[in-house]
CSV table of C-alpha atoms and ligand atoms in Angstrom, one decimal:
chain,number,residue,atom,x,y,z
A,1,MET,CA,14.1,-17.0,-19.9
A,2,PRO,CA,11.0,-15.7,-18.2
A,3,LYS,CA,11.1,-12.0,-17.4
A,4,ARG,CA,12.0,-11.2,-13.8
A,5,GLN,CA,9.2,-9.8,-11.8
A,6,ARG,CA,9.6,-6.2,-10.7
A,7,ILE,CA,8.0,-4.8,-7.6
A,8,VAL,CA,8.2,-1.0,-7.2
A,9,ILE,CA,7.7,0.6,-3.8
A,10,VAL,CA,6.9,4.3,-3.6
A,11,GLY,CA,7.8,5.8,-0.2
A,12,ALA,CA,11.2,4.8,1.3
A,13,SER,CA,10.5,5.0,5.0
A,14,LEU,CA,9.5,2.4,7.7
A,15,ALA,CA,6.7,0.6,5.8
A,16,GLY,CA,8.4,0.7,2.4
A,17,ALA,CA,11.8,-0.4,3.6
A,18,THR,CA,10.3,-3.1,5.8
A,19,ALA,CA,8.3,-4.4,2.9
A,20,ALA,CA,11.4,-4.5,0.7
A,21,ALA,CA,13.3,-6.5,3.3
A,22,THR,CA,10.4,-8.9,3.8
A,23,LEU,CA,10.2,-9.6,0.1
A,24,ARG,CA,13.8,-10.7,0.2
A,25,ASP,CA,13.4,-12.6,3.6
A,26,GLU,CA,10.5,-14.5,2.0
A,27,GLY,CA,12.6,-15.5,-1.0
A,28,PHE,CA,11.5,-13.0,-3.7
A,29,ASP,CA,14.3,-12.9,-6.2
A,30,GLY,CA,12.9,-10.5,-8.7
A,31,GLU,CA,13.7,-6.7,-9.0
A,32,ILE,CA,12.8,-4.4,-6.1
A,33,HIS,CA,12.8,-0.6,-6.7
A,34,LEU,CA,12.4,1.5,-3.6
A,35,ILE,CA,11.7,5.2,-4.5
A,36,GLY,CA,11.7,7.9,-1.8
A,37,ALA,CA,11.3,11.6,-1.8
A,38,GLU,CA,13.6,12.1,1.2
A,39,THR,CA,17.3,12.1,0.6
A,40,GLN,CA,18.2,10.0,3.7
A,41,LEU,CA,18.2,6.3,3.9
A,42,PRO,CA,14.9,5.0,5.4
A,43,TYR,CA,14.8,5.9,9.1
A,44,ASN,CA,12.6,5.6,12.1
A,45,ARG,CA,10.7,8.8,13.2
A,46,PRO,CA,9.9,8.1,16.9
A,47,PRO,CA,13.3,9.3,18.2
A,48,LEU,CA,12.7,12.7,16.5
A,49,SER,CA,10.5,13.8,19.4
A,50,LYS,CA,12.6,11.9,21.9
A,51,GLY,CA,16.3,10.9,22.1
A,52,TYR,CA,17.4,12.4,18.8
A,53,LEU,CA,15.7,15.7,19.5
A,54,ARG,CA,17.6,15.8,22.9
A,55,ARG,CA,20.9,15.0,21.1
A,56,GLN,CA,21.2,11.8,23.0
A,57,GLU,CA,21.0,9.5,19.9
A,58,ASP,CA,22.7,9.6,16.5
A,59,PHE,CA,20.9,9.5,13.2
A,60,GLU,CA,22.7,6.3,12.2
A,61,ALA,CA,21.1,4.5,15.1
A,62,GLN,CA,17.6,5.4,13.7
A,63,LEU,CA,18.1,3.7,10.3
A,64,VAL,CA,15.5,1.0,9.4
A,65,LYS,CA,18.4,-1.0,7.9
A,66,PRO,CA,22.1,-0.4,7.8
A,67,PRO,CA,23.5,1.5,4.8
A,68,SER,CA,25.1,-1.6,3.2
A,69,TYR,CA,21.9,-3.6,3.4
A,70,TYR,CA,20.2,-2.4,0.2
A,71,ALA,CA,23.0,-3.1,-2.2
A,72,ALA,CA,23.7,-6.4,-0.5
A,73,GLN,CA,20.1,-7.4,-1.0
A,74,SER,CA,19.9,-6.0,-4.6
A,75,ILE,CA,17.3,-3.5,-3.6
A,76,GLU,CA,17.5,-0.5,-6.0
A,77,LEU,CA,17.2,2.5,-3.9
A,78,LYS,CA,16.2,5.8,-5.5
A,79,LEU,CA,16.4,8.5,-2.9
A,80,GLY,CA,15.5,12.2,-3.3
A,81,VAL,CA,13.1,11.1,-6.1
A,82,ARG,CA,9.4,12.0,-5.9
A,83,ALA,CA,6.9,9.9,-7.8
A,84,THR,CA,4.5,12.2,-9.7
A,85,THR,CA,2.1,9.9,-11.5
A,86,ILE,CA,0.9,6.3,-11.5
A,87,ASP,CA,-0.5,4.9,-14.6
A,88,PRO,CA,-2.3,1.7,-13.5
A,89,ARG,CA,-3.2,0.6,-17.1
A,90,GLN,CA,0.4,0.9,-18.4
A,91,LYS,CA,1.8,-0.2,-15.0
A,92,ILE,CA,4.2,2.7,-14.9
A,93,VAL,CA,5.3,5.2,-12.2
A,94,GLU,CA,6.5,8.5,-13.4
A,95,VAL,CA,9.1,10.3,-11.2
A,96,GLU,CA,10.4,13.8,-11.0
A,97,GLY,CA,13.4,14.3,-13.2
A,98,GLY,CA,13.9,10.7,-14.2
A,99,GLU,CA,12.8,7.9,-16.5
A,100,PRO,CA,9.4,6.3,-15.8
A,101,VAL,CA,9.6,3.0,-13.9
A,102,ALA,CA,7.5,0.1,-15.1
A,103,TYR,CA,6.2,-2.4,-12.4
A,104,ASP,CA,4.5,-5.8,-12.3
A,105,GLN,CA,3.2,-5.0,-8.7
A,106,LEU,CA,3.3,-1.7,-6.9
A,107,LEU,CA,3.3,-0.9,-3.2
A,108,VAL,CA,2.5,2.6,-2.1
A,109,THR,CA,3.8,3.6,1.4
A,110,THR,CA,3.8,7.4,1.1
A,111,GLY,CA,2.8,8.0,4.8
A,112,GLY,CA,1.6,11.3,5.9
A,113,ARG,CA,2.6,15.0,6.0
A,114,ASN,CA,2.0,17.7,8.6
A,115,ARG,CA,-1.3,19.4,8.4
A,116,THR,CA,-0.9,23.0,7.1
A,117,LEU,CA,-0.5,25.5,9.9
A,118,SER,CA,-3.0,28.2,9.0
A,119,VAL,CA,-2.5,30.7,11.8
A,120,PRO,CA,-1.3,34.3,11.2
A,121,GLY,CA,2.4,34.5,11.5
A,122,ALA,CA,3.0,30.8,10.7
A,123,ASN,CA,5.8,31.7,8.3
A,124,LEU,CA,7.8,33.5,10.9
A,125,ALA,CA,11.3,32.1,11.6
A,126,GLY,CA,11.3,30.0,14.7
A,127,VAL,CA,7.9,28.4,14.0
A,128,PHE,CA,8.4,24.7,13.4
A,129,GLN,CA,6.5,21.5,12.6
A,130,LEU,CA,8.0,18.0,13.1
A,131,ARG,CA,7.9,15.1,10.7
A,132,THR,CA,11.3,14.6,9.1
A,133,VAL,CA,14.8,14.5,10.4
A,134,GLU,CA,15.4,17.8,8.7
A,135,ASP,CA,12.5,19.4,10.6
A,136,CYS,CA,14.1,17.9,13.8
A,137,ASP,CA,17.6,19.3,12.9
A,138,ARG,CA,16.1,22.8,12.6
A,139,ILE,CA,14.4,22.4,16.0
A,140,ARG,CA,17.5,21.0,17.5
A,141,ALA,CA,19.5,24.1,16.2
A,142,ALA,CA,16.8,26.4,17.7
A,143,THR,CA,17.0,24.7,21.1
A,144,GLN,CA,20.7,25.7,21.3
A,145,ARG,CA,19.9,29.4,21.5
A,146,GLY,CA,16.2,29.3,22.5
A,147,ARG,CA,15.2,29.5,26.2
A,148,ARG,CA,11.4,29.7,25.9
A,149,ALA,CA,9.2,27.6,23.7
A,150,VAL,CA,5.5,27.4,23.0
A,151,VAL,CA,4.2,24.0,21.9
A,152,MET,CA,0.9,24.1,20.0
A,153,GLY,CA,-1.3,21.0,20.4
A,154,LEU,CA,-1.0,18.3,23.1
A,155,GLY,CA,-1.4,15.1,21.0
A,156,PHE,CA,1.5,12.6,21.2
A,157,ILE,CA,3.9,14.8,19.3
A,158,GLY,CA,3.1,17.9,21.4
A,159,CYS,CA,3.4,15.9,24.7
A,160,GLU,CA,6.7,14.3,23.7
A,161,VAL,CA,8.2,17.5,22.4
A,162,SER,CA,7.1,19.4,25.5
A,163,ALA,CA,8.9,16.7,27.6
A,164,SER,CA,12.0,16.7,25.5
A,165,LEU,CA,12.3,20.5,25.6
A,166,ARG,CA,11.9,20.5,29.4
A,167,GLN,CA,14.6,17.9,29.6
A,168,LEU,CA,16.8,20.3,27.6
A,169,GLY,CA,16.1,22.9,30.2
A,170,ILE,CA,13.9,25.1,28.0
A,171,GLU,CA,10.8,26.8,29.5
A,172,VAL,CA,7.7,25.4,27.8
A,173,ALA,CA,4.1,26.6,27.6
A,174,ALA,CA,1.8,24.2,25.8
A,175,VAL,CA,-1.5,25.5,24.3
A,176,ALA,CA,-4.3,23.0,23.5
A,177,GLY,CA,-8.0,23.0,23.0
A,178,GLY,CA,-8.9,20.0,25.3
A,179,ARG,CA,-9.4,20.0,29.1
A,180,VAL,CA,-6.5,17.6,29.4
A,181,PRO,CA,-3.8,16.3,27.0
A,182,LEU,CA,-4.9,13.4,24.8
A,183,ALA,CA,-8.4,13.2,26.2
A,184,HIS,CA,-9.8,12.1,22.8
A,185,VAL,CA,-7.5,9.1,22.7
A,186,LEU,CA,-7.1,8.1,26.3
A,187,GLY,CA,-10.0,9.7,28.2
A,188,ASP,CA,-10.2,12.4,30.9
A,189,GLU,CA,-8.8,10.3,33.7
A,190,VAL,CA,-5.6,9.3,31.9
A,191,GLY,CA,-5.4,12.8,30.5
A,192,GLN,CA,-5.5,14.1,34.1
A,193,VAL,CA,-2.5,11.9,35.0
A,194,LEU,CA,-0.6,13.4,32.1
A,195,THR,CA,-1.6,16.9,33.2
A,196,GLY,CA,-0.1,16.2,36.6
A,197,ILE,CA,3.1,14.8,35.1
A,198,HIS,CA,3.7,17.7,32.7
A,199,ARG,CA,2.8,20.4,35.3
A,200,GLU,CA,5.2,18.7,37.8
A,201,LYS,CA,8.0,18.9,35.2
A,202,GLY,CA,7.3,22.6,34.8
A,203,VAL,CA,5.3,22.8,31.6
A,204,GLU,CA,2.7,25.6,31.7
A,205,LEU,CA,-0.4,24.0,30.3
A,206,VAL,CA,-2.7,26.5,28.6
A,207,LEU,CA,-5.8,24.3,28.1
A,208,GLU,CA,-9.2,24.9,26.6
A,209,ASP,CA,-7.6,27.6,24.5
A,210,GLY,CA,-6.0,27.8,21.1
A,211,VAL,CA,-3.4,29.8,19.2
A,212,ALA,CA,-4.7,32.9,17.5
A,213,ALA,CA,-1.5,34.3,16.1
A,214,PHE,CA,2.3,34.1,16.1
A,215,GLU,CA,3.8,37.5,16.4
A,216,GLY,CA,7.3,39.0,16.0
A,217,SER,CA,9.4,40.9,13.6
A,218,GLY,CA,10.9,38.4,11.2
A,219,ARG,CA,11.2,35.8,14.0
A,220,VAL,CA,8.6,34.6,16.4
A,221,GLU,CA,8.6,36.5,19.7
A,222,ARG,CA,5.2,35.7,21.2
A,223,VAL,CA,2.1,33.6,20.8
A,224,ARG,CA,-1.3,35.2,21.2
A,225,THR,CA,-4.0,32.8,22.3
A,226,LYS,CA,-7.7,32.9,21.4
A,227,LYS,CA,-8.5,33.7,25.1
A,228,GLY,CA,-6.1,36.6,25.0
A,229,ARG,CA,-3.0,35.1,26.7
A,230,VAL,CA,0.3,36.4,25.5
A,231,LEU,CA,3.1,33.9,25.7
A,232,GLU,CA,6.6,35.3,25.1
A,233,CYS,CA,8.9,32.8,23.3
A,234,ASP,CA,11.8,32.4,20.9
A,235,MET,CA,10.5,29.2,19.3
A,236,VAL,CA,7.3,27.3,18.6
A,237,VAL,CA,6.7,23.7,17.8
A,238,ALA,CA,3.2,22.9,16.4
A,239,GLY,CA,2.0,19.3,16.6
A,240,ILE,CA,-1.4,19.5,15.0
A,241,GLY,CA,-1.6,16.2,13.2
A,242,ILE,CA,-1.0,14.8,9.8
A,243,VAL,CA,-2.8,14.2,6.6
A,244,PRO,CA,-2.2,11.0,4.6
A,245,ASN,CA,-0.3,11.4,1.3
A,246,THR,CA,-3.1,9.9,-0.9
A,247,GLU,CA,-2.9,12.2,-3.9
A,248,LEU,CA,-0.8,9.9,-6.1
A,249,LEU,CA,-3.2,7.0,-5.7
A,250,ALA,CA,-6.3,9.2,-5.8
A,251,ALA,CA,-5.2,10.7,-9.2
A,252,ALA,CA,-4.6,7.1,-10.5
A,253,GLY,CA,-8.2,6.3,-9.7
A,254,ALA,CA,-7.9,4.4,-6.4
A,255,ASP,CA,-10.6,4.6,-3.8
A,256,VAL,CA,-9.6,7.0,-1.0
A,257,ASP,CA,-11.4,8.1,2.1
A,258,ASN,CA,-9.3,9.4,5.0
A,259,GLY,CA,-6.4,7.3,3.6
A,260,VAL,CA,-6.1,4.9,0.7
A,261,LEU,CA,-8.7,2.2,1.1
A,262,VAL,CA,-7.2,-1.3,1.3
A,263,ASP,CA,-8.7,-4.6,2.1
A,264,ALA,CA,-7.4,-7.0,4.8
A,265,ARG,CA,-4.7,-8.1,2.3
A,266,CYS,CA,-3.4,-4.5,1.8
A,267,ARG,CA,-4.9,-4.4,-1.8
A,268,THR,CA,-6.1,-1.1,-3.1
A,269,SER,CA,-9.0,-0.9,-5.5
A,270,LEU,CA,-6.5,-0.9,-8.4
A,271,PRO,CA,-5.3,-4.3,-9.7
A,272,GLY,CA,-1.7,-5.1,-8.7
A,273,VAL,CA,-1.4,-2.0,-6.5
A,274,PHE,CA,-1.0,-2.4,-2.7
A,275,ALA,CA,-0.6,0.1,0.1
A,276,ALA,CA,0.7,0.0,3.7
A,277,GLY,CA,1.5,2.2,6.7
A,278,ASP,CA,0.2,5.6,7.8
A,279,VAL,CA,-1.3,6.2,4.3
A,280,THR,CA,-3.8,3.4,4.5
A,281,ASN,CA,-7.4,3.2,5.7
A,282,HIS,CA,-7.5,-0.5,6.1
A,283,LEU,CA,-10.1,-3.1,6.7
A,284,HIS,CA,-9.2,-4.9,10.0
A,285,PRO,CA,-10.9,-8.2,11.0
A,286,ILE,CA,-11.3,-7.0,14.6
A,287,PHE,CA,-11.6,-3.2,14.5
A,288,GLY,CA,-13.3,-2.7,11.1
A,289,ARG,CA,-12.1,0.2,8.9
A,290,LEU,CA,-9.4,2.4,10.5
A,291,ARG,CA,-6.4,4.5,9.8
A,292,VAL,CA,-3.7,4.6,12.4
A,293,GLU,CA,-0.4,6.4,12.7
A,294,HIS,CA,1.7,4.0,14.7
A,295,TRP,CA,5.2,2.7,14.2
A,296,ASN,CA,4.1,-0.9,14.9
A,297,ASN,CA,1.6,-0.7,12.1
A,298,GLY,CA,4.1,0.7,9.6
A,299,TYR,CA,6.3,-2.3,10.4
A,300,GLN,CA,3.7,-5.0,10.6
A,301,GLN,CA,1.6,-3.8,7.6
A,302,GLY,CA,4.7,-3.4,5.6
A,303,ARG,CA,5.5,-7.0,6.2
A,304,ALA,CA,1.9,-8.1,5.6
A,305,ALA,CA,1.8,-6.2,2.2
A,306,ALA,CA,5.0,-7.9,1.1
A,307,ARG,CA,3.6,-11.3,1.9
A,308,SER,CA,0.3,-10.4,0.2
A,309,MET,CA,2.2,-9.4,-3.0
A,310,LEU,CA,3.8,-12.8,-2.9
A,311,GLY,CA,0.4,-14.4,-3.0
A,312,ARG,CA,-0.1,-15.3,0.7
A,313,GLU,CA,-3.7,-15.2,1.7
A,314,GLU,CA,-3.5,-14.4,5.4
A,315,PRO,CA,-5.5,-11.3,6.4
A,316,TYR,CA,-3.6,-8.5,8.2
A,317,ASP,CA,-5.0,-8.8,11.7
A,318,TYR,CA,-2.3,-7.4,14.0
A,319,VAL,CA,-3.9,-6.1,17.2
A,320,HIS,CA,-2.7,-2.4,16.9
A,321,SER,CA,-0.4,-1.0,19.5
A,322,PHE,CA,1.8,2.0,20.1
A,323,TRP,CA,3.9,3.6,22.8
A,324,SER,CA,4.9,7.0,23.9
A,325,ASP,CA,7.9,8.1,26.1
A,326,GLN,CA,7.4,11.3,28.2
A,327,TYR,CA,10.2,12.0,30.7
A,328,GLU,CA,10.8,8.8,32.6
A,329,HIS,CA,7.3,7.5,31.9
A,330,LEU,CA,6.4,4.8,29.4
A,331,LEU,CA,2.9,4.8,28.1
A,332,GLU,CA,1.8,1.7,26.0
A,333,TYR,CA,-1.5,1.1,24.3
A,334,VAL,CA,-3.0,-2.0,22.6
A,335,GLY,CA,-6.2,-2.2,20.6
A,336,PHE,CA,-8.3,0.5,19.2
A,337,ALA,CA,-11.2,2.4,20.8
A,338,THR,CA,-12.5,5.8,19.8
A,339,SER,CA,-15.4,5.6,22.3
A,340,TRP,CA,-16.1,3.3,25.2
A,341,ASP,CA,-18.9,3.0,27.8
A,342,ARG,CA,-16.6,2.1,30.7
A,343,LEU,CA,-12.9,2.6,31.6
A,344,VAL,CA,-11.7,0.5,34.6
A,345,PHE,CA,-8.3,0.5,36.2
A,346,ARG,CA,-6.0,-2.1,37.6
A,347,GLY,CA,-3.8,0.0,39.9
A,348,ARG,CA,-4.7,3.6,40.8
A,349,PRO,CA,-4.2,6.2,38.1
A,350,GLU,CA,-2.6,8.6,40.7
A,351,SER,CA,0.1,5.9,41.3
A,352,ARG,CA,1.2,6.5,37.7
A,353,LYS,CA,1.6,2.7,37.4
A,354,PHE,CA,-1.7,1.3,36.1
A,355,LEU,CA,-3.6,-0.5,33.3
A,356,GLY,CA,-6.8,1.1,32.0
A,357,PHE,CA,-9.3,-1.1,30.2
A,358,TYR,CA,-11.6,0.5,27.6
A,359,LEU,CA,-14.8,-1.5,27.5
A,360,GLY,CA,-17.8,-1.5,25.2
A,361,ASP,CA,-20.7,-3.8,25.9
A,362,GLY,CA,-18.5,-5.6,28.4
A,363,VAL,CA,-15.8,-6.4,25.8
A,364,VAL,CA,-12.2,-5.0,26.1
A,365,HIS,CA,-11.5,-3.0,23.0
A,366,ALA,CA,-8.2,-1.3,24.1
A,367,VAL,CA,-5.9,-1.2,27.1
A,368,VAL,CA,-3.5,1.5,28.1
A,369,GLY,CA,-0.6,0.9,30.4
A,370,LEU,CA,1.4,3.5,32.2
A,371,ASN,CA,4.8,2.3,33.5
A,372,ARG,CA,3.3,-1.2,33.6
A,373,GLY,CA,4.2,-3.3,30.6
A,374,GLY,CA,7.6,-4.2,29.2
A,375,ASP,CA,9.3,-4.3,32.6
A,376,PRO,CA,11.3,-7.6,32.7
A,377,ASP,CA,12.4,-6.9,36.2
A,378,ASP,CA,8.8,-7.0,37.4
A,379,PRO,CA,7.4,-10.5,36.8
A,380,LYS,CA,4.0,-9.3,37.9
A,381,VAL,CA,3.6,-6.8,35.0
A,382,ASP,CA,5.9,-8.2,32.4
A,383,GLY,CA,3.9,-9.5,29.4
A,384,GLU,CA,0.6,-7.9,30.6
A,385,LEU,CA,0.2,-5.8,27.4
A,386,LYS,CA,0.7,-9.0,25.3
A,387,ALA,CA,-2.0,-10.7,27.4
A,388,ALA,CA,-4.2,-7.7,26.9
A,389,ALA,CA,-3.8,-8.0,23.1
A,390,SER,CA,-4.9,-11.6,23.3
A,391,LEU,CA,-7.9,-10.6,25.4
A,392,ILE,CA,-8.9,-8.0,22.8
A,393,ARG,CA,-8.6,-10.5,20.1
A,394,THR,CA,-11.0,-12.9,21.9
A,395,ARG,CA,-13.8,-10.3,21.9
A,396,VAL,CA,-15.7,-12.0,24.7
A,397,ALA,CA,-17.2,-10.1,27.6
A,398,VAL,CA,-15.2,-10.1,30.8
A,399,ASP,CA,-16.1,-9.3,34.4
A,400,PRO,CA,-14.7,-5.8,35.1
A,401,ALA,CA,-14.0,-6.7,38.7
A,402,ARG,CA,-11.5,-9.4,37.5
A,403,LEU,CA,-9.8,-6.8,35.2
A,404,MET,CA,-9.4,-4.5,38.2
A,405,ASP,CA,-8.1,-7.3,40.5
A,406,GLU,CA,-4.3,-7.3,40.7
A,407,GLY,CA,-4.5,-10.9,41.9
A,408,VAL,CA,-6.0,-12.1,38.6
A,409,ASN,CA,-3.5,-13.0,35.9
A,410,LEU,CA,-4.7,-11.4,32.7
A,411,ARG,CA,-3.8,-14.6,30.8
A,412,ALA,CA,-6.4,-16.5,32.8
A,413,LEU,CA,-9.0,-14.3,31.3
A,414,VAL,CA,-8.1,-15.2,27.8
A,415,LYS,CA,-10.5,-17.9,26.8
B,1,FAD,C1,8.2,12.9,15.6
B,1,FAD,C2,7.5,11.6,15.5
B,1,FAD,C3,7.5,10.7,16.6
B,1,FAD,C4,6.7,9.5,16.5
B,1,FAD,N1,6.7,8.7,17.6
B,1,FAD,C5,6.0,7.6,17.6
B,1,FAD,C6,6.0,6.7,18.7
B,1,FAD,O1,6.5,7.0,19.8
B,1,FAD,N2,5.2,5.6,18.6
B,1,FAD,C7,4.6,5.2,17.5
B,1,FAD,O2,3.9,4.2,17.5
B,1,FAD,N3,4.6,6.0,16.4
B,1,FAD,C8,5.3,7.2,16.4
B,1,FAD,N4,5.4,8.0,15.3
B,1,FAD,C9,4.7,7.6,14.1
B,1,FAD,C10,5.5,6.7,13.1
B,1,FAD,O3,6.7,7.2,12.9
B,1,FAD,C11,4.8,6.5,11.8
B,1,FAD,O4,3.6,5.8,12.1
B,1,FAD,C12,5.6,5.9,10.7
B,1,FAD,O5,6.7,6.7,10.4
B,1,FAD,C13,4.8,5.5,9.5
B,1,FAD,O6,5.6,5.0,8.5
B,1,FAD,P1,5.2,5.0,7.0
B,1,FAD,O7,6.4,4.3,6.3
B,1,FAD,O8,3.9,4.5,6.8
B,1,FAD,O9,5.2,6.5,6.6
B,1,FAD,P2,6.2,7.8,6.7
B,1,FAD,O10,7.2,7.5,7.8
B,1,FAD,O11,5.4,9.0,6.7
B,1,FAD,O12,7.0,7.7,5.3
B,1,FAD,C14,6.5,8.0,4.1
B,1,FAD,C15,7.6,8.2,3.1
B,1,FAD,O13,7.1,8.4,1.8
B,1,FAD,C16,7.7,9.5,1.2
B,1,FAD,N5,6.9,10.0,0.1
B,1,FAD,C17,5.7,10.6,0.2
B,1,FAD,N6,5.2,10.9,-1.0
B,1,FAD,C18,6.1,10.4,-2.0
B,1,FAD,C19,6.2,10.4,-3.4
B,1,FAD,N7,5.2,10.9,-4.1
B,1,FAD,N8,7.2,9.9,-4.0
B,1,FAD,C20,8.3,9.3,-3.2
B,1,FAD,N9,8.2,9.3,-1.9
B,1,FAD,C21,7.2,9.8,-1.2
B,1,FAD,C22,7.9,10.5,2.3
B,1,FAD,O14,8.9,11.4,1.9
B,1,FAD,C23,8.3,9.5,3.4
B,1,FAD,O15,9.7,9.3,3.4
B,1,FAD,C24,6.1,9.2,15.3
B,1,FAD,C25,6.1,10.1,14.2
B,1,FAD,C26,6.8,11.2,14.3
B,1,FAD,C27,6.8,12.2,13.1
């Protein structure tokens, strides 16, 4: 009897669990071992800054797959187990407190962890960061007695946590370095819209400033800013970004540069070793090399890596996309643009219902929608973001006037 193939996946979260499920969906009948450092079944993180944080959603509803799924699919799940070493020559993964696990092919989906908070007072009780459900449970507990919060950073996590805390009736002051929230991702005009939304909901925005220190005796009582503001509070949530968990693969000799380098088929520089999700810096046929931290990428690249391990040759060319919920507003984004020479709008930004097109050399590289896409009740806007993704994929120059014209169906612009 030929030996059964064994695929080992390190990192039991969105990308890892999705890859395991895809292997089975695609008919792989060898062994699958899914090893994860967290003790919970693989779960989705987006609700941790939204409905789950506000105690509106249960943890069970956030699971990537139902509890019975893994045994039913003969996926060996090892939870609460950290992989410590990969030996690519022997094809072995060593794990903390357990027997080494041999593999035929290996997929690494170790994601990211919060950037270290190196501000004086960061170890005071009541100062939180948010990545795991346990982090979220601690913040949830603090919101039950806390009345005043400071949020540090106004990226997506900072914006969403500010919104959720306001929805829980907590006073919020948010401190960030930029002139407006999310300017580096969305530009000043869209950032201005978010400024208006958060101010209207009662968030005190402390912009073009930074946190100098957290102060208090044992527990945080105030935040001192670099410009000298003193913000009284009983809790702090810092959203200052993540770093990819590349150490395991770097130590094994894989090429790493702001993420584990993978090609368009999710292959690392080590034979038989693949990677997917937040941990990768991947080569994309449209956008070039990039690392993103989006749920849709964790899901899609997890699927792509599984297919690649089964020998399929399609490149991973998903047009990236993400969403963010803040209060009653839904922000959606497709494509990827870190710089642009023109941003044009369909719908006025002040109306809080618009599309923004990020153009470089006349070509649409990314599109943001606020309260536009995904509305099946509004036939005019439903499917717009999908059409926008097709437009990005074509990479042909378009007339900005037609992008701005509500009367022009975006699909008509897709050659
Ligand atoms: C609060 C929050 C809200 C978010 N909201 C949105 C949103 O609205 N929209 C959106 O598009 N994206 C959102 N995201 C981002 C999205 O959740 C991530 O892109 C996604 O989780 C990436 O999945 P992943 O599987 O690549 O990595 P991760 O989810 O980071 O999982 C990696 C797993 O690997 C494990 N691991 C690491 N090292 C080891 C090791 N050595 N051994 C074993 N296991 C290991 C980790 O413990 C972890 O369980 C949000 C993220 C957070 C934290």
